[in-house]
């Protein structure tokens, strides 16, 4: 398959105050692929994906050096419009965080603020499509006006995915999306990720080796803020070049 | 004298602590056993048993002594020549006796009163001696009992814990009983009031002029029409309206300013500014209300009047507007401080979820943070309303006294609390309907604020559970 680089990080350094969280990260993310980031807790995986939609801007003490290019444009260039960047780069969080609104309003929140839908019918259509893509439509189509928080954990997370895809992004960042879910809900989400990759570019942070193997085509191993090794998932898990990667994926540390 | 006794108890109990602590160590060493609790628990045990019963005795004695002495004197009087006079006269004689004994009696005292004063003195001395003996016995006795228990190696820790529990229970019982007592006295006086004035005339009457009742002698039986006239003088609607109106003005100042400053502090201000700004706003709540009263009556009131004069409006120098504005400033911190807390309690993940969809900060606040914090914000506003309704000093000083039924904010108006103050200031007879009206008003106020507080707290609590 002909792969195109969607996101390219060059010499990315991130500091939280005095503490450096990421060291010279150079990582290419391919379009319409799932890239998994693995590594022990606190190694900088989440920090890295939060750089891609500039979520770290919210944190006062966070300083970023280096470049991240998306479609060849540096997203840290001074004239970047963060709002339209985040419209293009959706995010799903570790803990499901539906807004305290109805299921319908949760999904139409993004389209509304970006003025994507012209009419109520358009909006209905977007909500239905997003929920269908997130494999939640059949479960909630009769209770769209109930609060999003009334759903089960797995349903809430799929609602959050529906919310993220409602604005038609190009990239979806997933920060341990299954860590709060049971195996059945996890299986559903993994299945979903596999389908979504035809439309979106997906980056997923995970602590589960088997999940990385199941869903991703490319894997990066982070340790103490450094990108130790990156390659196709098959290569990383069958034939890693670095000893640390070897130790981590076989469960000897982390 | 009480002070000396208390000092003695404290010193003794303090030394008991160290005595008990060192004694248990010795006993344990001599008899070669392991104490059930740490040594200082034995010290506590001894000193608590030494002090608490004695303090209780001193307290009860001090409360009941005057009653008993009075009873003894009066029953003495009744047996002597004064047997046939009524209770009020006896009371008067008793007061004279007391006055003579304390040297505040003026004029010549009769022989009987002099005799009574002598008796009074001897009763007091007797009571004092008895008290001292009793307290000493209690201190020594309870200490000995406790010491005996210590030497038997009782479980001192459990003893101390249960004593603490009892002390805590007693304190909360005092708080609850006081509340019950206040409600009870309000109820009793209100019932007396409503036996004279029709309940519905009070609640729905449009005319408030309680001075009409003052000239009446309550012992005269009223005709039906007079009764109706009296009833009509106590229509509390102007007061309810005035209270609500001023509270409304106050809230229209406090809610926007308080809420917006809370949003700024919670969402936009840096952590340093927040650390500094929040306490500064809370200082507003610490200013005595009487100072706000000055401010309203001497600065804001005349200011509004002068503006009104230049605009050609007729402004009363005491206006609902002045009182309401200043009261609004006073309750800003109630709204802002609580709202700030609830806005901060909205999980950061919700904000991030919104940002991640490309929402701006103000969109996030309007559409995600505020709806999530809304129940808490409503709770804080309701608490502020109940504060505004109960506020007295500002309205007394700045809103006027005339019970006008008006919706002109430039007119003077009056509130429930102001009228209560008016009614009870100065010498009053407690049987007149006018005075009792104060209690009926107080009861109304109490019920309204109670309901508001109840709703506010349940709303706030419901909100708290949501994110746990």
GROMACS .gro file of C-alpha atoms in nm, chain A residues 150-246:
model
   97
  150UNK     CA    1  -2.658   0.774   3.188
  151UNK     CA    2  -2.480   0.538   2.946
  152UNK     CA    3  -2.248   0.258   3.055
  153UNK     CA    4  -1.872   0.316   3.054
  154UNK     CA    5  -1.814   0.147   2.718
  155UNK     CA    6  -2.110   0.328   2.562
  156UNK     CA    7  -1.986   0.658   2.701
  157UNK     CA    8  -1.647   0.602   2.540
  158UNK     CA    9  -1.811   0.523   2.206
  159UNK     CA   10  -2.019   0.839   2.252
  160UNK     CA   11  -1.694   1.031   2.296
  161UNK     CA   12  -1.563   0.873   1.976
  162UNK     CA   13  -1.884   0.972   1.798
  163UNK     CA   14  -1.837   1.322   1.934
  164UNK     CA   15  -1.481   1.330   1.804
  165UNK     CA   16  -1.574   1.214   1.452
  166UNK     CA   17  -1.880   1.440   1.430
  167UNK     CA   18  -1.667   1.734   1.309
  168UNK     CA   19  -1.514   1.512   1.040
  169UNK     CA   20  -1.151   1.530   1.155
  170UNK     CA   21  -0.852   1.396   0.966
  171UNK     CA   22  -0.669   1.259   1.268
  172UNK     CA   23  -0.800   1.099   1.586
  173UNK     CA   24  -0.582   1.086   1.896
  174UNK     CA   25  -0.673   0.820   2.150
  175UNK     CA   26  -0.521   0.836   2.495
  176UNK     CA   27  -0.562   0.488   2.646
  177UNK     CA   28  -0.926   0.478   2.535
  178UNK     CA   29  -0.990   0.134   2.681
  179UNK     CA   30  -0.815   0.156   3.016
  180UNK     CA   31  -1.142   0.219   3.200
  181UNK     CA   32  -1.340  -0.042   3.011
  182UNK     CA   33  -1.413  -0.412   3.045
  183UNK     CA   34  -1.290  -0.666   2.785
  184UNK     CA   35  -1.619  -0.674   2.592
  185UNK     CA   36  -1.637  -0.296   2.558
  186UNK     CA   37  -1.267  -0.297   2.470
  187UNK     CA   38  -1.324  -0.549   2.193
  188UNK     CA   39  -1.599  -0.331   2.049
  189UNK     CA   40  -1.379  -0.023   2.050
  190UNK     CA   41  -1.090  -0.211   1.890
  191UNK     CA   42  -1.317  -0.333   1.615
  192UNK     CA   43  -1.430   0.024   1.572
  193UNK     CA   44  -1.074   0.154   1.546
  194UNK     CA   45  -1.006  -0.096   1.271
  195UNK     CA   46  -1.300   0.037   1.072
  196UNK     CA   47  -1.225   0.401   1.143
  197UNK     CA   48  -0.874   0.379   1.000
  198UNK     CA   49  -1.012   0.369   0.648
  199UNK     CA   50  -1.135   0.725   0.698
  200UNK     CA   51  -0.904   0.868   0.963
  201UNK     CA   52  -0.545   0.860   1.073
  202UNK     CA   53  -0.536   0.722   1.424
  203UNK     CA   54  -0.276   0.749   1.698
  204UNK     CA   55  -0.345   0.538   2.004
  205UNK     CA   56  -0.164   0.532   2.335
  206UNK     CA   57  -0.200   0.199   2.508
  207UNK     CA   58  -0.063  -0.002   2.796
  208UNK     CA   59  -0.182  -0.325   2.650
  209UNK     CA   60   0.074  -0.499   2.423
  210UNK     CA   61  -0.192  -0.726   2.280
  211UNK     CA   62  -0.408  -0.428   2.195
  212UNK     CA   63  -0.119  -0.264   2.010
  213UNK     CA   64  -0.063  -0.585   1.815
  214UNK     CA   65  -0.432  -0.619   1.736
  215UNK     CA   66  -0.509  -0.269   1.617
  216UNK     CA   67  -0.192  -0.100   1.494
  217UNK     CA   68   0.023  -0.112   1.184
  218UNK     CA   69   0.305   0.094   1.331
  219UNK     CA   70   0.435   0.104   1.688
  220UNK     CA   71   0.659   0.345   1.874
  221UNK     CA   72   0.819   0.257   2.207
  222UNK     CA   73   0.878   0.546   2.449
  223UNK     CA   74   1.093   0.534   2.759
  224UNK     CA   75   1.177   0.823   2.995
  225UNK     CA   76   1.078   1.084   2.740
  226UNK     CA   77   1.275   0.934   2.454
  227UNK     CA   78   1.149   0.749   2.151
  228UNK     CA   79   1.353   0.431   2.180
  229UNK     CA   80   1.235   0.243   1.878
  230UNK     CA   81   0.977   0.277   1.604
  231UNK     CA   82   0.877   0.049   1.323
  232UNK     CA   83   0.600  -0.166   1.187
  233UNK     CA   84   0.407  -0.338   1.462
  234UNK     CA   85   0.510  -0.674   1.329
  235UNK     CA   86   0.876  -0.586   1.348
  236UNK     CA   87   0.861  -0.426   1.693
  237UNK     CA   88   0.686  -0.722   1.850
  238UNK     CA   89   0.858  -1.003   1.663
  239UNK     CA   90   1.201  -0.869   1.610
  240UNK     CA   91   1.289  -0.557   1.810
  241UNK     CA   92   1.640  -0.423   1.762
  242UNK     CA   93   1.666  -0.253   2.101
  243UNK     CA   94   1.711  -0.458   2.421
  244UNK     CA   95   1.488  -0.225   2.620
  245UNK     CA   96   1.205  -0.274   2.372
  246UNK     CA   97   1.260  -0.645   2.394
   0.00000   0.00000   0.00000
